[in-house]
């Protein structure tokens, strides 16, 4: 978006997304496009629908209506929004590495086993190759010594770095982060943000839901402010944070700073 | 004869009979426990993710089996099932058959065990942090693989204490099969005691055998539980 050449391919595209839980309309027509290499930050108050939007992208939530397109391929949907082609959805999910607020590592597997689980047992990648890749990634996130450790024996920051490495080990086309540092003690936030920043710097496509405004401003190429299930304002970080137009965004930025 | 002569393995001692009874008991308990696990796994998934009719039927099954005393269930199931099979055989022009006591015992106790296992496993599946299952879904893991590779090992630690109880109940419930004339440990003990009038010796011996079986089982289950909980920091127990 913005500064990229017009020929950059689209990585993730969301068109006119609606989502209700029963009678509660959470998303009321949201669209966004992330080109390859984009870092899209989504900000907004609690309950504004940020997580729901992110989870609709890989169908952890079933959209009520709308269209999700990943790398040019529309996700097949039935009229009621449920995915129509399980195999296609599984393949698309493997191309989107998701990182959760609560890490969600598998507690009965060691760190290394967590990383190679899906590459080896679902994507049928040779075990040796997967292990080699996993070790490289663990070294990258500073966990080389922890490969044989069970997640419960790691700090929150270490667990989240392992979870990021687990997502990367699938060699995804894009990453989805849902408040990756919100469950961490303040002193552990930095080490995780540093890993995410390095990913942004190497040109990885990502969509990042975050409450870390300073971080969003530094790494994002595009920022979306969500309010009550609608995009209230969006644009490059300098504009959104430096010169917010809507009163709601001004108020929101004041409340979080 | 003194107690040791009575318990000798070779006739005229009765020890061999007791051990054969034990082998029969363990065999049936093992089969029933295994069948119960199969029924329980299907039942737990059916109760959690099945449609309304599936859930209602499973609810009926677990309620009835857990409400009616096991002895009555065994009598009903044993005679009803034997009768049903025989009527089918007769209707097809065959002759009355004698159903193997071992198979009937396994089937009857397995159905009882299955009802309890359904609830044990359902609770254990619910105890798995939903995020771990969600993470697997988000990474494109197909449902059956997810159940086998993520949910099952993650719930095992929660299920083992309940399953260990079920196993111990299974070993002792085999004694109920004495009412349908099956030669398990209790039945063999009663015969030996009746024939020799050494009631105290034989019932004490049978009690000791059940105790040893329980101790060995508990040790085994503790090992399995420690393995299943290998990812958890040690807690004072
Ligand atoms: N599974 C669900 N069932 C019913 N309502 C839900 C469900 N998930 C989310 N909601 C509701 O949808 C709204 C948006 O939730 P969402 O989690 O997307 O907010 P959010 O912007 O991520 O907030 P936060 O910053 O607190 O994480 C909330 O009102 C929430 O209560
Ligand atoms: Mg959220």
XYZ file of N, CA and C in Angstrom, chain B residues 7-153:
441
model
N -3.342 -74.248 49.103
C -3.083 -73.256 48.054
C -2.049 -73.727 47.047
N -1.576 -74.980 47.191
C -0.564 -75.482 46.258
C -1.097 -75.432 44.830
N -0.165 -75.235 43.903
C -0.595 -75.061 42.514
C -1.128 -76.350 41.914
N -0.532 -77.472 42.317
C -0.957 -78.755 41.738
C -2.064 -79.366 42.589
N -3.054 -80.011 41.981
C -4.044 -80.736 42.767
C -3.328 -81.760 43.647
N -3.782 -82.037 44.866
C -5.080 -81.602 45.378
C -5.133 -80.148 45.854
N -4.015 -79.365 45.725
C -4.099 -77.940 46.073
C -5.001 -77.216 45.068
N -5.515 -76.029 45.503
C -6.459 -75.293 44.648
C -5.837 -74.022 44.041
N -4.532 -73.829 44.299
C -3.890 -72.589 43.840
C -3.970 -72.415 42.337
N -3.789 -73.530 41.614
C -3.862 -73.445 40.151
C -5.216 -72.939 39.695
N -6.276 -73.433 40.338
C -7.623 -72.975 39.972
C -7.778 -71.473 40.213
N -7.265 -71.033 41.365
C -7.378 -69.596 41.658
C -6.659 -68.776 40.604
N -5.468 -69.222 40.230
C -4.705 -68.448 39.242
C -5.388 -68.464 37.876
N -5.984 -69.616 37.538
C -6.739 -69.647 36.275
C -7.918 -68.680 36.351
N -8.559 -68.629 37.518
C -9.648 -67.674 37.707
C -9.148 -66.250 37.559
N -7.965 -66.001 38.149
C -7.386 -64.660 38.021
C -7.125 -64.326 36.553
N -6.555 -65.300 35.832
C -6.266 -65.056 34.415
C -7.556 -64.726 33.668
N -8.608 -65.482 33.950
C -9.898 -65.189 33.310
C -10.394 -63.800 33.669
N -10.279 -63.465 34.958
C -10.738 -62.146 35.399
C -9.979 -61.036 34.680
N -8.651 -61.176 34.641
C -7.834 -60.130 34.026
C -8.140 -60.029 32.535
N -8.323 -61.196 31.919
C -8.621 -61.205 30.488
C -9.918 -60.440 30.203
N -10.937 -60.730 30.983
C -12.222 -60.053 30.782
C -12.114 -58.578 31.120
N -11.442 -58.283 32.239
C -11.303 -56.879 32.635
C -10.581 -56.109 31.532
N -9.547 -56.724 30.983
C -8.764 -56.075 29.930
C -9.628 -55.814 28.696
N -10.342 -56.851 28.290
C -11.211 -56.700 27.119
C -12.295 -55.664 27.362
N -12.909 -55.724 28.549
C -14.003 -54.798 28.855
C -13.485 -53.363 28.937
N -12.315 -53.206 29.541
C -11.727 -51.869 29.655
C -11.424 -51.315 28.259
N -10.848 -52.159 27.396
C -10.546 -51.730 26.028
C -11.801 -51.367 25.262
N -12.810 -52.237 25.364
C -14.078 -51.942 24.688
C -14.676 -50.655 25.251
N -14.582 -50.513 26.585
C -15.094 -49.301 27.225
C -14.381 -48.050 26.709
N -13.061 -48.157 26.477
C -12.309 -47.013 25.956
C -12.795 -46.642 24.555
N -13.020 -47.670 23.734
C -13.502 -47.400 22.371
C -14.872 -46.727 22.415
N -15.782 -47.336 23.181
C -17.126 -46.755 23.299
C -17.025 -45.352 23.899
N -16.175 -45.221 24.929
C -16.049 -43.931 25.617
C -15.510 -42.838 24.703
N -14.512 -43.176 23.868
C -13.963 -42.173 22.952
C -15.035 -41.717 21.970
N -15.700 -42.694 21.367
C -16.774 -42.347 20.425
C -17.871 -41.580 21.151
N -18.211 -42.047 22.357
C -19.270 -41.400 23.118
C -18.924 -39.969 23.492
N -17.667 -39.764 23.920
C -17.261 -38.412 24.323
C -17.322 -37.468 23.136
N -16.771 -37.899 21.996
C -16.819 -37.029 20.812
C -18.257 -36.811 20.361
N -19.067 -37.883 20.440
C -20.471 -37.743 20.056
C -21.191 -36.751 20.948
N -20.935 -36.837 22.250
C -21.601 -35.919 23.180
C -21.139 -34.483 22.968
N -19.851 -34.319 22.634
C -19.313 -32.958 22.503
C -19.655 -32.331 21.157
N -19.554 -33.118 20.099
C -19.654 -32.511 18.768
C -20.788 -33.083 17.927
N -21.512 -34.085 18.456
C -22.553 -34.720 17.664
C -23.797 -33.865 17.532
N -24.702 -34.318 16.679
C -25.976 -33.630 16.518
C -26.876 -33.895 17.712
N -28.056 -33.292 17.682
C -28.944 -33.382 18.838
C -29.356 -34.825 19.129
N -29.697 -35.563 18.083
C -30.168 -36.938 18.287
C -29.050 -37.791 18.884
N -27.838 -37.670 18.327
C -26.696 -38.402 18.881
C -26.522 -38.088 20.351
N -26.573 -36.816 20.676
C -26.353 -36.416 22.067
C -27.431 -36.973 22.984
N -28.684 -36.924 22.511
C -29.776 -37.439 23.332
C -29.624 -38.933 23.577
N -29.297 -39.666 22.504
C -29.145 -41.110 22.657
C -28.015 -41.442 23.616
N -26.895 -40.722 23.474
C -25.758 -40.974 24.358
C -26.110 -40.609 25.801
N -26.891 -39.545 25.953
C -27.322 -39.146 27.288
C -28.151 -40.253 27.932
N -29.041 -40.830 27.133
C -29.880 -41.926 27.603
C -29.000 -43.099 28.032
N -28.057 -43.452 27.194
C -27.150 -44.578 27.462
C -26.380 -44.368 28.760
N -25.726 -43.217 28.901
C -24.905 -43.018 30.103
C -25.788 -42.929 31.353
N -26.978 -42.336 31.216
C -27.849 -42.213 32.382
C -28.334 -43.584 32.847
N -28.836 -44.368 31.906
C -29.385 -45.672 32.290
C -28.298 -46.556 32.886
N -27.162 -46.645 32.190
C -26.121 -47.550 32.662
C -25.623 -47.133 34.043
N -25.544 -45.815 34.266
C -25.014 -45.385 35.551
C -26.067 -45.423 36.655
N -27.347 -45.499 36.261
C -28.409 -45.502 37.263
C -28.709 -46.916 37.766
N -28.658 -47.885 36.868
C -29.070 -49.251 37.225
C -27.889 -50.003 37.837
N -28.108 -50.730 38.937
C -27.007 -51.502 39.529
C -26.380 -52.446 38.502
N -25.076 -52.577 38.605
C -24.371 -53.340 37.587
C -24.806 -54.804 37.526
N -25.091 -55.340 38.700
C -25.493 -56.749 38.727
C -26.740 -56.963 37.867
N -27.699 -56.048 38.009
C -28.937 -56.167 37.229
C -28.641 -55.980 35.743
N -27.778 -54.993 35.439
C -27.414 -54.770 34.037
C -26.797 -56.025 33.444
N -25.917 -56.644 34.227
C -25.235 -57.830 33.716
C -26.241 -58.937 33.434
N -27.160 -59.119 34.371
C -28.168 -60.156 34.165
C -29.023 -59.831 32.938
N -29.475 -58.568 32.862
C -30.311 -58.187 31.713
C -29.543 -58.389 30.413
N -28.357 -57.756 30.358
C -27.601 -57.788 29.103
C -27.214 -59.219 28.741
N -26.746 -59.961 29.750
C -26.271 -61.304 29.446
C -27.406 -62.167 28.895
N -28.527 -62.200 29.642
C -29.601 -63.073 29.180
C -30.292 -62.517 27.954
N -30.466 -61.185 27.916
C -31.123 -60.593 26.756
C -30.277 -60.810 25.506
N -28.974 -60.544 25.628
C -28.107 -60.662 24.454
C -28.027 -62.117 24.002
N -27.849 -63.045 24.966
C -27.782 -64.459 24.597
C -29.064 -64.880 23.896
N -30.180 -64.424 24.471
C -31.473 -64.780 23.911
C -31.633 -64.234 22.503
N -31.254 -62.963 22.353
C -31.404 -62.302 21.060
C -30.592 -63.041 19.997
N -29.323 -63.337 20.337
C -28.467 -64.023 19.369
C -29.067 -65.375 19.011
N -29.531 -66.085 20.033
C -30.101 -67.399 19.779
C -31.355 -67.329 18.922
N -32.196 -66.317 19.197
C -33.406 -66.193 18.384
C -33.060 -65.916 16.937
N -32.030 -65.100 16.737
C -31.617 -64.824 15.361
C -31.093 -66.088 14.707
N -30.290 -66.821 15.458
C -29.734 -68.062 14.913
C -30.853 -69.045 14.578
N -31.815 -69.176 15.520
C -32.924 -70.099 15.296
C -33.761 -69.670 14.092
N -33.989 -68.352 14.001
C -34.801 -67.841 12.899
C -34.142 -68.151 11.553
N -32.830 -68.184 11.571
C -32.130 -68.475 10.320
C -31.948 -69.988 10.129
N -32.643 -70.748 10.947
C -32.630 -72.197 10.772
C -31.464 -72.895 11.428
N -30.731 -72.194 12.284
C -29.587 -72.812 12.953
C -30.009 -73.478 14.250
N -29.055 -73.932 15.019
C -29.360 -74.552 16.303
C -28.902 -73.661 17.438
N -29.565 -73.821 18.578
C -29.191 -73.087 19.775
C -27.683 -73.159 20.006
N -27.078 -72.019 20.329
C -25.645 -72.062 20.576
C -25.346 -71.575 21.984
N -24.207 -71.977 22.486
C -23.751 -71.500 23.784
C -22.775 -70.355 23.525
N -23.094 -69.155 24.022
C -22.193 -68.028 23.775
C -21.020 -68.098 24.746
N -19.828 -67.872 24.220
C -18.628 -67.965 25.061
C -18.725 -67.006 26.232
N -18.463 -67.530 27.419
C -18.560 -66.705 28.615
C -17.619 -65.515 28.569
N -16.426 -65.720 28.009
C -15.464 -64.626 27.954
C -15.991 -63.490 27.087
N -16.470 -63.836 25.884
C -16.955 -62.783 24.987
C -18.165 -62.077 25.576
N -19.082 -62.856 26.132
C -20.272 -62.242 26.725
C -19.865 -61.327 27.877
N -18.934 -61.805 28.702
C -18.481 -61.001 29.834
C -17.855 -59.691 29.369
N -17.000 -59.810 28.351
C -16.354 -58.599 27.831
C -17.408 -57.634 27.287
N -18.353 -58.168 26.541
C -19.371 -57.303 25.933
C -20.192 -56.603 27.009
N -20.632 -57.382 27.992
C -21.512 -56.815 29.012
C -20.771 -55.770 29.859
N -19.607 -56.148 30.383
C -18.863 -55.185 31.203
C -18.368 -54.012 30.368
N -18.045 -54.271 29.092
C -17.574 -53.196 28.204
C -18.633 -52.123 28.020
N -19.881 -52.554 27.888
C -20.973 -51.586 27.725
C -21.102 -50.731 28.991
N -20.943 -51.381 30.145
C -21.006 -50.628 31.403
C -19.825 -49.662 31.498
N -18.629 -50.175 31.227
C -17.430 -49.335 31.289
C -17.528 -48.164 30.301
N -18.087 -48.436 29.131
C -18.186 -47.403 28.096
C -18.948 -46.178 28.578
N -19.997 -46.403 29.381
C -20.797 -45.278 29.857
C -19.975 -44.373 30.769
N -19.231 -45.006 31.683
C -18.398 -44.206 32.587
C -17.239 -43.563 31.826
N -16.640 -44.338 30.901
C -15.507 -43.798 30.137
C -15.939 -42.600 29.299
N -17.172 -42.636 28.790
C -17.686 -41.495 28.025
C -17.569 -40.218 28.856
N -18.005 -40.315 30.102
C -17.970 -39.112 30.942
C -16.544 -38.726 31.334
N -15.715 -39.715 31.647
C -14.319 -39.417 31.997
C -13.626 -38.706 30.833
N -13.776 -39.251 29.624
C -13.064 -38.701 28.474
C -13.661 -37.358 28.037
N -14.981 -37.239 28.169
C -15.599 -35.953 27.822
C -15.033 -34.849 28.723
N -14.956 -35.139 30.010
C -14.394 -34.157 30.934
C -12.946 -33.839 30.595
N -12.182 -34.870 30.236
C -10.764 -34.659 29.931
C -10.589 -33.828 28.665
N -11.418 -34.093 27.660
C -11.314 -33.315 26.414
C -11.639 -31.851 26.706
N -12.665 -31.642 27.553
C -13.043 -30.261 27.878
C -11.947 -29.553 28.670
N -11.109 -30.331 29.366
C -10.065 -29.717 30.184
C -8.866 -29.268 29.348
N -8.776 -29.716 28.097
C -7.666 -29.277 27.243
C -7.864 -27.799 26.923
N -6.835 -26.959 27.147
C -7.004 -25.542 26.849
C -7.422 -25.356 25.384
N -8.535 -24.650 25.142
C -9.043 -24.522 23.777
C -8.014 -23.911 22.825
N -7.136 -23.080 23.361
C -6.133 -22.438 22.515
C -5.227 -23.443 21.813
N -4.945 -24.563 22.486
C -4.059 -25.548 21.862
C -4.718 -26.196 20.656
N -6.027 -26.397 20.753
C -6.755 -26.981 19.631
C -6.900 -25.935 18.531
N -7.143 -24.693 18.949
C -7.282 -23.613 17.982
C -5.987 -23.397 17.193
N -4.865 -23.500 17.897
C -3.582 -23.319 17.213
C -3.406 -24.368 16.122
N -3.807 -25.605 16.428
C -3.684 -26.671 15.432
C -4.618 -26.426 14.257
N -5.825 -25.963 14.560
C -6.754 -25.643 13.461
C -6.200 -24.520 12.604
N -5.645 -23.515 13.265
C -5.126 -22.354 12.532
C -3.958 -22.751 11.637
N -3.299 -23.867 11.959
C -2.176 -24.304 11.131
C -2.607 -25.337 10.096
N -3.917 -25.511 9.929
C -4.408 -26.366 8.852
C -4.334 -27.849 9.144
N -4.419 -28.226 10.431
C -4.387 -29.647 10.750
C -5.775 -30.250 10.520
N -5.849 -31.347 9.766
C -7.164 -31.963 9.536
C -7.737 -32.522 10.850
N -9.077 -32.567 10.961
C -9.739 -32.877 12.237
C -9.304 -34.197 12.881
N -9.188 -35.273 12.101
C -8.854 -36.558 12.710
C -7.423 -36.538 13.235
N -6.529 -35.953 12.443
C -5.133 -35.847 12.881
C -5.052 -34.990 14.138
N -5.848 -33.922 14.171
C -5.851 -33.045 15.341
C -6.301 -33.811 16.584
N -7.353 -34.612 16.440
C -7.853 -35.381 17.586
C -6.778 -36.352 18.075
N -6.085 -36.972 17.132
C -5.124 -38.015 17.460
C -3.818 -37.444 17.996
N -3.326 -36.360 17.383
C -1.982 -35.873 17.711
C -1.976 -34.743 18.749
N -3.075 -34.025 18.862
C -3.100 -32.889 19.795
C -4.062 -33.167 20.959
N -5.344 -33.379 20.651
C -6.319 -33.514 21.731
C -6.030 -34.732 22.602
N -5.808 -35.884 21.973
C -5.626 -37.112 22.752
C -4.456 -37.015 23.728
N -3.242 -36.699 23.256
C -2.149 -36.617 24.236
C -2.349 -35.491 25.253
